[in-house]
XYZ file of C-alpha atoms in Angstrom:
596
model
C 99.926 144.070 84.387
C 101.272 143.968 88.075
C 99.182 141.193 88.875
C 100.698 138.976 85.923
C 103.953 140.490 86.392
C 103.859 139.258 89.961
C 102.225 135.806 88.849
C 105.439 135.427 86.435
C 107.856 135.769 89.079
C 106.296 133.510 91.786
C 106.286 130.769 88.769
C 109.850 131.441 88.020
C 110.570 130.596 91.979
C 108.734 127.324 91.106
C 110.168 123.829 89.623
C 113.601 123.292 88.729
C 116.737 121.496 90.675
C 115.431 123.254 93.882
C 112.804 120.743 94.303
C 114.539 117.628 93.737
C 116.084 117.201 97.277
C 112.375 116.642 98.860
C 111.121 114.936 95.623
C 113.611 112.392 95.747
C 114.043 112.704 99.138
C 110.426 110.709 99.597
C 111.301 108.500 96.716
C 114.446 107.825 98.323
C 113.064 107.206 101.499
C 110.160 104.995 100.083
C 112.278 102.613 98.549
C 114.957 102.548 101.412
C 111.712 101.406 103.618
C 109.897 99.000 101.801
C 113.544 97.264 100.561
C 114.414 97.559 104.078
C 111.587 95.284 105.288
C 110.992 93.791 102.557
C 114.462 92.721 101.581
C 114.664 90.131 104.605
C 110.893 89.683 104.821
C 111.337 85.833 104.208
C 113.883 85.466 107.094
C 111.072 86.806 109.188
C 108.191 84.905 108.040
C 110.101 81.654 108.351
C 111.743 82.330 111.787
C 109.600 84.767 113.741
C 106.391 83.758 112.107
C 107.124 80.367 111.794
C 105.915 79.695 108.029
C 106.604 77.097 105.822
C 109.059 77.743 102.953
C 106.439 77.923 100.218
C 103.716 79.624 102.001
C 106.393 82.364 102.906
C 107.671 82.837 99.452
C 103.757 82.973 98.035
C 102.964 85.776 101.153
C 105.625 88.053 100.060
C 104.841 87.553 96.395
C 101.264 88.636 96.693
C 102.530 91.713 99.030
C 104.758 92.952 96.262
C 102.317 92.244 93.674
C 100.020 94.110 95.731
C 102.139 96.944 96.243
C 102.645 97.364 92.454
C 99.094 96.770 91.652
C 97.989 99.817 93.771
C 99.942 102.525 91.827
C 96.769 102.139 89.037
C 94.256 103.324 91.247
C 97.060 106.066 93.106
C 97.425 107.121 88.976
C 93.739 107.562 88.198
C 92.797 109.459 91.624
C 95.782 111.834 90.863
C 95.413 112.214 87.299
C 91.171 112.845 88.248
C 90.586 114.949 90.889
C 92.816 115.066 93.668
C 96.753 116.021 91.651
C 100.046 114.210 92.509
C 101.123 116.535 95.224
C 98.135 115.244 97.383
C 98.131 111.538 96.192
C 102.081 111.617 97.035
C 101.824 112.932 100.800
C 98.291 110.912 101.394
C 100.331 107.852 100.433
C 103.519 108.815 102.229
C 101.167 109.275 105.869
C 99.585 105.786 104.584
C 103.116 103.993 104.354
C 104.630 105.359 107.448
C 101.218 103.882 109.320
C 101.954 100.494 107.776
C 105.939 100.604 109.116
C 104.472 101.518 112.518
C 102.521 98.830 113.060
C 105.319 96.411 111.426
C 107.709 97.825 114.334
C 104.953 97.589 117.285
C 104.508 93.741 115.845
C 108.317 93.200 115.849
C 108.932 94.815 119.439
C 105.586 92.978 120.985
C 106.036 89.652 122.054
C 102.332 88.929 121.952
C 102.159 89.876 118.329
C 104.391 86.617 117.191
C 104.237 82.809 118.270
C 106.945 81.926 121.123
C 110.383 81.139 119.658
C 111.328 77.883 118.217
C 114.483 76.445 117.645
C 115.012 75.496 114.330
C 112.532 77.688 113.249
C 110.827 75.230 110.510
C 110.197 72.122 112.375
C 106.400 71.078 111.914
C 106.205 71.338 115.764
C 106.848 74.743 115.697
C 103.706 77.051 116.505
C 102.681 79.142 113.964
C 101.508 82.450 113.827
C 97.450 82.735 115.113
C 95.400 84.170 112.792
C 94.709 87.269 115.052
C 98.956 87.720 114.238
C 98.747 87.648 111.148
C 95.885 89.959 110.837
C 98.517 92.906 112.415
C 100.670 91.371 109.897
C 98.287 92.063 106.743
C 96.830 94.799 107.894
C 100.132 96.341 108.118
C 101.034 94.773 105.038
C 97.658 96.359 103.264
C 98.718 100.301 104.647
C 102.066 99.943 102.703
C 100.436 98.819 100.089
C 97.815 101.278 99.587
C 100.991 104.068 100.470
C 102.761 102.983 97.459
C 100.098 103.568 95.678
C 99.770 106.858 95.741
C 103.899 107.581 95.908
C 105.201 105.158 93.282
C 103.137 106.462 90.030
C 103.452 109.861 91.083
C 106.591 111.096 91.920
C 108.346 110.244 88.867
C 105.714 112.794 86.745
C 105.807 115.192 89.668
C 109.472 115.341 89.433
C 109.489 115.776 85.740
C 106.627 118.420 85.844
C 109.187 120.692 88.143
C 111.393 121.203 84.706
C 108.471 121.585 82.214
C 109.309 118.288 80.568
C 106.861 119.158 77.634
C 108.719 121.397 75.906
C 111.087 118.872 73.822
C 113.628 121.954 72.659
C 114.352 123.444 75.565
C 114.041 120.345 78.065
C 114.536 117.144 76.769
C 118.092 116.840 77.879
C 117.037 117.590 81.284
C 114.451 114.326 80.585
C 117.172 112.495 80.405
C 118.808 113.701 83.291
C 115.745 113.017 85.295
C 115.094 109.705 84.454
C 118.669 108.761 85.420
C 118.975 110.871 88.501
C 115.197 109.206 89.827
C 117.136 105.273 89.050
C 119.956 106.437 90.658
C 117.864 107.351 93.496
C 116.183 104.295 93.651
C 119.715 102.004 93.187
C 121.179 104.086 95.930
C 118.318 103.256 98.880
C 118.761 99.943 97.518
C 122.158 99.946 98.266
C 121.629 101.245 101.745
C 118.918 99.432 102.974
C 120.369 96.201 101.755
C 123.266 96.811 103.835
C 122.461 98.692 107.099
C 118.753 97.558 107.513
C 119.526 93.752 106.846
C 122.255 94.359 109.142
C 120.355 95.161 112.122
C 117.785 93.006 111.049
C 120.043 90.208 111.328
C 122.508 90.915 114.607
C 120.739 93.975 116.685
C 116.550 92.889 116.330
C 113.615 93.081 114.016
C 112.492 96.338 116.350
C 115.141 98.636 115.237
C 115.451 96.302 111.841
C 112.059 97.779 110.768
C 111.701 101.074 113.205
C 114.708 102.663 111.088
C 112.415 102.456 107.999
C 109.881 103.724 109.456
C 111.809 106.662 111.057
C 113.326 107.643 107.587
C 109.975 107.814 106.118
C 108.834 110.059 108.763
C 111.440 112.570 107.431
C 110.297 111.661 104.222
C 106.845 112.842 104.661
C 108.475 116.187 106.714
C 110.592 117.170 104.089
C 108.349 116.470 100.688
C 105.497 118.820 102.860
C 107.957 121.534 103.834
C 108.568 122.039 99.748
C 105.112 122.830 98.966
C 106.082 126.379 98.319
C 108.675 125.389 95.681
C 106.917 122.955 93.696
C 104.717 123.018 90.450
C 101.674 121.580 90.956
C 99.789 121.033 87.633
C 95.616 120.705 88.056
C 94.156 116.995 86.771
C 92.918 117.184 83.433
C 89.830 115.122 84.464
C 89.729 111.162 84.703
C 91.552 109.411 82.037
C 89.692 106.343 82.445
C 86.335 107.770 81.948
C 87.771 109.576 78.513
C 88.811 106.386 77.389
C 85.360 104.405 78.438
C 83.583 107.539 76.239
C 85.410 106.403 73.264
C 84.322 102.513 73.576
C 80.982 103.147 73.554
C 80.912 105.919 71.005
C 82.766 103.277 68.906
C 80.538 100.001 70.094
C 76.927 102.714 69.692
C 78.288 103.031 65.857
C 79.352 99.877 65.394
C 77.412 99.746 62.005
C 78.192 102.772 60.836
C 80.421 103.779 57.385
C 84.038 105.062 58.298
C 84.437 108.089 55.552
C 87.211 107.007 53.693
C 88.815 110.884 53.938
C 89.954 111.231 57.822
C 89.702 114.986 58.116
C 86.027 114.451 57.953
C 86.614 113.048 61.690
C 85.422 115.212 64.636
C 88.217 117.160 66.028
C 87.342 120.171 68.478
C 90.833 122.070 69.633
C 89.021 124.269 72.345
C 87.712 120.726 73.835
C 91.084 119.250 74.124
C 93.166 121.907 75.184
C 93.556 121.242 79.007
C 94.387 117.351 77.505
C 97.002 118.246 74.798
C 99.140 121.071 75.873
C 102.130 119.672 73.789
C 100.273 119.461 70.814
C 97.270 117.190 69.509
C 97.489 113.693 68.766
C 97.391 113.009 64.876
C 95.318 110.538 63.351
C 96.488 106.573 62.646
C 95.459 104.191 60.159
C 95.300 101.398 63.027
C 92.810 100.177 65.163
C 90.359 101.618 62.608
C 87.432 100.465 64.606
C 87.779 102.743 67.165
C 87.475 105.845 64.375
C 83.784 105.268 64.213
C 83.472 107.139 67.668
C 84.636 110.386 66.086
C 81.999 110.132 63.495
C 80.128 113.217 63.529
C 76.307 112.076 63.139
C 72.514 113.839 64.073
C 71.768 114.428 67.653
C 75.882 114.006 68.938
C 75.737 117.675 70.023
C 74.048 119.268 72.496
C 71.702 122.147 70.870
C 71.382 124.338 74.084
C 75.286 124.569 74.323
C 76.324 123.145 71.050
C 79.157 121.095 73.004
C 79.785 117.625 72.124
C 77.533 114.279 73.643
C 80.949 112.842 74.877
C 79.414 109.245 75.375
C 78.238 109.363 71.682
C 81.311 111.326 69.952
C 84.686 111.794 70.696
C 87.540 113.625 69.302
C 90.420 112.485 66.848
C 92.917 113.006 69.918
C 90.752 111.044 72.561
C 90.310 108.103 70.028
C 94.210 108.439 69.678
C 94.759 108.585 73.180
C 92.948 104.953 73.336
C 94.469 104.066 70.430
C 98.374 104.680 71.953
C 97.159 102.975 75.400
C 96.263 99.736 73.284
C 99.291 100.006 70.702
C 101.609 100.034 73.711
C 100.240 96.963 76.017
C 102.196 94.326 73.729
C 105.464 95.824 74.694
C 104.372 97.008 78.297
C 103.593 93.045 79.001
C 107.265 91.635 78.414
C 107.972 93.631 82.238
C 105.653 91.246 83.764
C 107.645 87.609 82.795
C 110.945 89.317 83.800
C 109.840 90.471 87.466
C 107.954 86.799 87.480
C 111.251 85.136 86.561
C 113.436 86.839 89.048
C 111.043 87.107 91.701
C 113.134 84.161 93.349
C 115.518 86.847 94.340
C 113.954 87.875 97.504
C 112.607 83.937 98.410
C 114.522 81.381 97.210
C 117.982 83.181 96.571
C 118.159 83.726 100.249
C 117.591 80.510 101.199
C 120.220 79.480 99.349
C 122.648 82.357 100.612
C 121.641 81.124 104.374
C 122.959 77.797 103.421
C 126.019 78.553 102.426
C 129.519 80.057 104.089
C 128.498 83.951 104.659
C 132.007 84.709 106.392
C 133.665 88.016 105.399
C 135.873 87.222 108.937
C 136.099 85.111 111.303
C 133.150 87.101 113.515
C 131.654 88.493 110.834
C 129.077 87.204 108.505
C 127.201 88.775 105.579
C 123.511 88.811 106.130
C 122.078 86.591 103.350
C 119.147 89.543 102.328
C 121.938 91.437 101.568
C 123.162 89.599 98.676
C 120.656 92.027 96.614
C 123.175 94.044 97.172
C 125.180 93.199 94.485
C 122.052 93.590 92.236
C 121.547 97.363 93.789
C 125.529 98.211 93.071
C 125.503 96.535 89.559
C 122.218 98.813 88.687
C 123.994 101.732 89.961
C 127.790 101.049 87.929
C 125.720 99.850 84.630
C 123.709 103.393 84.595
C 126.831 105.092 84.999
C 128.407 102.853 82.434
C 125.176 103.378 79.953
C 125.456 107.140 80.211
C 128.858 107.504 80.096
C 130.492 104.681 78.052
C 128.158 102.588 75.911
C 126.092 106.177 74.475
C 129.008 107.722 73.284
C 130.378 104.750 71.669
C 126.735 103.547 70.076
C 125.922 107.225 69.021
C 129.187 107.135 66.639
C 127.988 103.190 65.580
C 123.939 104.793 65.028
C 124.489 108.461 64.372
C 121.899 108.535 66.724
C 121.874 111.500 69.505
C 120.470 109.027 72.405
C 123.095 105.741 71.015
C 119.958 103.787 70.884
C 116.514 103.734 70.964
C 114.364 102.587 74.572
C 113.395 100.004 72.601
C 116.810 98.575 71.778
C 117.448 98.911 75.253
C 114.716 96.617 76.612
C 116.137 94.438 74.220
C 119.593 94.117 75.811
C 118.112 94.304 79.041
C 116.092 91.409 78.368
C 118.857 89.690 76.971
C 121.299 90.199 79.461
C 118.236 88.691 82.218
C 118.398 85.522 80.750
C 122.001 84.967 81.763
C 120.854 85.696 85.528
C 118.446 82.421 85.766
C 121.092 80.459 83.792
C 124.053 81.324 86.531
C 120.908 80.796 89.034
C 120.868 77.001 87.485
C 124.682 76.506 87.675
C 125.304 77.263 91.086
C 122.871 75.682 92.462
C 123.883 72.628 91.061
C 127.146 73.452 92.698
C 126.060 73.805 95.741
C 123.882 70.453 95.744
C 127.175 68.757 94.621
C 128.952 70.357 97.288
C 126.446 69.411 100.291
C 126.273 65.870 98.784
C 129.398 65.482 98.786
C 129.657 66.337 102.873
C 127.194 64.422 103.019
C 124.633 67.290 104.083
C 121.631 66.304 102.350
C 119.961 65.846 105.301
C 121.585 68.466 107.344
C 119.958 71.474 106.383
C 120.578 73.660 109.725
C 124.425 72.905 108.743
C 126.432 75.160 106.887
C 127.483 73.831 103.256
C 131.195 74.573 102.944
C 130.838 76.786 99.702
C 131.613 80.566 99.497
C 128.462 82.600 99.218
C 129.830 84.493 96.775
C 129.647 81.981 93.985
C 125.536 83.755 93.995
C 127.098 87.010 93.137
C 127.021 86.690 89.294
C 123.009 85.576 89.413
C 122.681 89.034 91.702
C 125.174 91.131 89.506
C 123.982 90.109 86.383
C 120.479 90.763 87.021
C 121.229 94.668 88.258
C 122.681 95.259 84.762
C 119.866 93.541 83.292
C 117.661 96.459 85.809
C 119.731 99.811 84.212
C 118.742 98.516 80.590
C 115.261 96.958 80.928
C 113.845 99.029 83.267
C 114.859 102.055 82.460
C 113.968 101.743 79.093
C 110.972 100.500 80.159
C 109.583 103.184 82.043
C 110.735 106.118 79.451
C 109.033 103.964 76.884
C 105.795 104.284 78.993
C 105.944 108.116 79.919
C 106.897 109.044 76.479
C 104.357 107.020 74.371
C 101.488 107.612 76.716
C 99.238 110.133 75.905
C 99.992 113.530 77.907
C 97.341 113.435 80.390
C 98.131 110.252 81.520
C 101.475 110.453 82.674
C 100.763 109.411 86.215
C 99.175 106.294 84.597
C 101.744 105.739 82.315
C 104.110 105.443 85.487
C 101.353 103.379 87.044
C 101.656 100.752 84.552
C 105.518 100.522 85.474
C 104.176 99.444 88.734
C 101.212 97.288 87.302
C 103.409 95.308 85.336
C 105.608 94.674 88.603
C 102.776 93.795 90.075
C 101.380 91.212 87.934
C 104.818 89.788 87.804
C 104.745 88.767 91.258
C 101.361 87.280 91.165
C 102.572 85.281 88.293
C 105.930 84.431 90.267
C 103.276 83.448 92.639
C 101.628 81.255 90.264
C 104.707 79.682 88.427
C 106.028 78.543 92.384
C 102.565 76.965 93.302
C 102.081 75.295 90.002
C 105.356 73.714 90.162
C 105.282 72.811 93.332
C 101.861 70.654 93.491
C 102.844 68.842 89.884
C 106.149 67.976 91.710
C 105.046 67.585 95.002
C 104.923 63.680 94.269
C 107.952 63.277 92.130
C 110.955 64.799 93.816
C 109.502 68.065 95.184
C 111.013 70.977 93.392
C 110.556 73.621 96.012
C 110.869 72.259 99.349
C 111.908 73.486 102.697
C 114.936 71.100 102.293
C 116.782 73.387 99.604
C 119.527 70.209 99.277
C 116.669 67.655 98.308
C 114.678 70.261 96.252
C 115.568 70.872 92.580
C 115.902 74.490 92.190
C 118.389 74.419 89.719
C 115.255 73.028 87.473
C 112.980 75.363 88.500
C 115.524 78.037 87.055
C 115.900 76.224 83.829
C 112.398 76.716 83.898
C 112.406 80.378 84.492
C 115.438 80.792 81.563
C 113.453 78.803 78.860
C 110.453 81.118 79.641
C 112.706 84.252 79.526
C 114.049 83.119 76.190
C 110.238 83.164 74.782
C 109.715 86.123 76.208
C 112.583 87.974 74.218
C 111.194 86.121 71.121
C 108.239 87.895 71.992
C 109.051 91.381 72.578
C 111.782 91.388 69.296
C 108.565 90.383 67.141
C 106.714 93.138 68.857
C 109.231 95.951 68.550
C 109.785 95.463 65.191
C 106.227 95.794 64.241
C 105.719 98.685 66.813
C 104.079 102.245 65.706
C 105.366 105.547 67.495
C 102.300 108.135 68.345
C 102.037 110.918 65.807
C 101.762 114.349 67.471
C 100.861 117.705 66.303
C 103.292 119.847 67.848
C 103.849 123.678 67.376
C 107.364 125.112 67.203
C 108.222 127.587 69.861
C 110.236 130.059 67.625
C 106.878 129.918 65.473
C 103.662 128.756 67.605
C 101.682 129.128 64.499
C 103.360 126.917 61.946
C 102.319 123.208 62.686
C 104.725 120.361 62.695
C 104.339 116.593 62.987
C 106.781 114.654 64.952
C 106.912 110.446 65.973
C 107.525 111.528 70.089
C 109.910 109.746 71.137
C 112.044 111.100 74.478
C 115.455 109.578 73.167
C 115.273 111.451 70.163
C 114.619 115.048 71.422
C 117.172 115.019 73.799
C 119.974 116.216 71.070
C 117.123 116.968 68.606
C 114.491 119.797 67.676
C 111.289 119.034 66.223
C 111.307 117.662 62.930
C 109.242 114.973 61.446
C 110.623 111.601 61.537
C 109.297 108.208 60.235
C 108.004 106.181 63.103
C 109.287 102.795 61.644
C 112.878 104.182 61.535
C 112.638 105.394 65.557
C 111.779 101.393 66.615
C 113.912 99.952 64.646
């Protein structure tokens, strides 16, 4: 009794508000770092490194979509074996290597090619390849860092206020999900204007050894709150639970589905540590996979009498498959929009340096730091969302949550499209401009047009952000299957990632098929077209709302056997959905009604 007693109070001094300052504290500093470098990364490629425009943009690309790719194998470690307080601080210690050997490159002359003046002249020297290795290799430790912080800390934040128990925590959910955003906007905000800053007028030393120094403090403080935090043990690799259920369902391929699903395998005791919120309920989709929790001769073990888990699986693990598949159609309209407004961090600066950056007469606004605007325009239209356009929609819906995450991506997406189209406009204004100053040819000369006709293309897409991805990553973490949170926040990341490779893609594509017809994307932003490559990127983003409506509307919420805390015993099903229990309690709810 003393002993549990005892236990009961030390978890009671766990979790809660307490931990948040060194939870988001690393987040915080995270994304303050890589923003910080990787905010003016093109202005260094191009004028320390000495790359050409296109190679630049691809290298920084395939970095971010590298950085976002990693946060799949940081989720599976964490979710196996090794739990997100480890995978965080591994990853933390990783990044902060990768920032110090970005700052040794930056202070050394011997790590860069000798200066050039202008920096994109063919006769410049470029960077050896022994120079760029530092650079990739530095590059690569950032990479594999964010990995293990980025699909973490989100479910290690929400696991300090016991996030599964809808009654008595989903408002908190809520609360969460804004306050980690906010976090994220709020770096944003900083880094885009101090780092760029000293980026820009005091060196490239202190422009990436303040990053670096703020995630050493980042890694200090998350450590020092060890004591407070709640560290839930993995419940065992996702990824081979999900391979079990493939070839349980390929090895009975041929078998008869019973037409009555109760006479499907389910074993409580065996998915307890998986489904602590209740047990997944059976679907009538995806059908095929059902033949892996057909019971047949020989699927148990007869020494133990435990299940053959490569040759039968559970209702709730074919489920848990199931929901991973049912959501990828809706998870996949991220990747387009990052693609389609990757041009943020390349080309949009290009066009910023261009252009009349004066605030003064002596001062001039770093062009990186036009993101800015994107950074305060997330941080206003969250504000906006939770304070304004809820409380108006909820007396429109009778809804508790205003709308559903799934209208949300909607108006998110929506509201992206406008960003490419200002994109298109001003740039055509600005071409008209130069032309007519007959700068064409004068790219090192300032066109006489206010910088701050780029704002709206900035602005625009931040709002675009506090819909979209918002409601993108509470979709995730609410329809993936409990023990998979970390993934679920992983695919955030991995659809991110993708983006950029396709952003990537989409710039190289366009610029060999126009390479001989009026070069699209050229280092010569005044005889390139890249108003038409952002006509490109609208059209694409129109499709891609097309696309997501048509999946939405046709979209299935997971069914989940959940037990009442006033009555544990009595069994009720509910269509999860994270928007819905905020207000709510647990009642059963039709899942077509909660998409649409």
């Amino acid at each position: 009794m003393a002993e549990g007693g005892k236990e009961e109070k030390k978890k009671r001094k766990q979790g809660g508000l307490r931990t948040m300052p060194f939870i988001l504290a690393n987040e915080f500093c995270d994304r303050f770092a890589a923003t910080g470098f990787n905010a003016n990364m093109i202005t260094y490629l191009m004028q320390q490194l000495h790359m050409p425009m296109v190679q630049a943009s691809n290298t920084l690309t395939n970095f971010n979509g590298t950085s976002s790719f990693t946060p799949i194998i940081g989720a599976l470690i964490a979710d196996s074996f090794a739990g997100r307080f480890w995978t965080i601080t591994v990853g933390s210690i990783s990044f902060l290597f990768g920032m110090i050997g970005l700052t040794i490159a930056a202070v050394l002359p011997g790590l860069r090619p000798p200066p050039c003046s202008p920096p994109y002249k063919p006769t410049c020297k470029q960077a050896s390849p022994q120079q760029l290795l530092v650079l990739y290799m530095s590059l690569l430790f950032t990479s594999i860092g964010s990995g293990g912080i980025r699909p973490c800390v989100m479910a290690f934040g929400a696991d300090q206020f016991d996030l599964h128990r809808p009654r008595h925590a989903a408002g908190r959910k809520w609360n969460f999900f804004n306050l980690y955003f906010f976090s994220m906007a709020l770096a944003l905000l900083l880094a885009l204007t101090v780092v760029v800053y000293v980026q820009e007028n005091v060196g490239w030393g202190w422009g990436f050894g303040i990053p670096a120094i703020a995630m050493f403090f980042s890694v200090v403080a998350f450590v020092i709150g060890y004591p407070l935090y709640i560290r839930l043990k993995p419940g065992g690799s996702p990824l081979i639970r999900l391979t079990q259920v493939l070839v349980a369902a390929f090895r009975k391929r041929k078998v008869v589905k019973p037409g009555d699903p109760s006479l499907l395998y389910e074993n409580n005791e065996l998915d307890a540590g998986i489904s602590t919120t209740g047990r997944l309920l059976h679907t009538n989709q995806l059908v095929f996979f059902d033949r892996a929790a057909i019971m047949m001769e020989g699927d148990m073990l007869i020494s133990s009498g435990q299940p053959r888990l490569w040759r039968v699986s559970t209702v709730h693990r074919v489920e848990e498959l199931k929901s991973i598949i049912r959501m990828i159609p809706i998870w996949a309209v991220g990747i387009l929009l990052v693609a389609a407004n990757s041009h943020n961090h390349t080309f949009a600066i290009q066009q910023a340096r261009s252009m009349d950056r004066h605030l003064t007469a002596r001062f001039q606004i770093p062009p990186a730091s036009m993101n800015v605007f994107s950074a305060l325009s997330m941080l206003l239209g969250l504000a906006f969302y939770d304070r304004v356009f809820v409380p108006v929609a909820r007396r429109v819906t009778k809804r508790p949550s205003g709308i559903t995450y799934l209208q949300r991506m909607g108006i998110g997406l929506a509201i992206a499209i406008f960003a490419t189209v200002a994109a298109a406009l001003v740039e055509i204004k600005r071409k008209a401009v130069a032309s007519d100053h007959g700068l064409l040819d004068k790219q090192k000369v300032t066109v006489p047009i206010s910088v701050f006709w780029l704002m709206p293309q900035f602005a625009i897409h931040g709002l675009a952000e506090a819909f979209m991805s918002v409601g993108h990553m509470e979709f995730l973490y609410d329809q993936a299957p409990e023990s998979m949170r970390s993934t679920a926040a992983a695919l955030y990341w991995l659809a991110v990632s993708i983006g950029n490779y396709m952003g990537t893609l989409l710039v190289t594509l366009v610029h060999n098929f126009t390479e001989k017809k009026g070069d699209w994307l050229q280092n010569n932003i005044n005889r390139g077209k890249l108003n038409d490559y952002y006509w490109l990127m609208s059209g694409l983003q129109v499709l891609n709302l097309i696309y997501y409506i048509v999946c939405a509307k046709f979209y299935t919420f997971k069914p989940l056997e959940a037990a009442k805390a006033e009555n544990p015993s009595k069994v009720v099903v509910e269509e999860v959905s994270v928007r819905e229990t905020e207000f709510a309690t647990v009642v059963t709810r039709d899942a077509k009604d909660a998409g649409n």
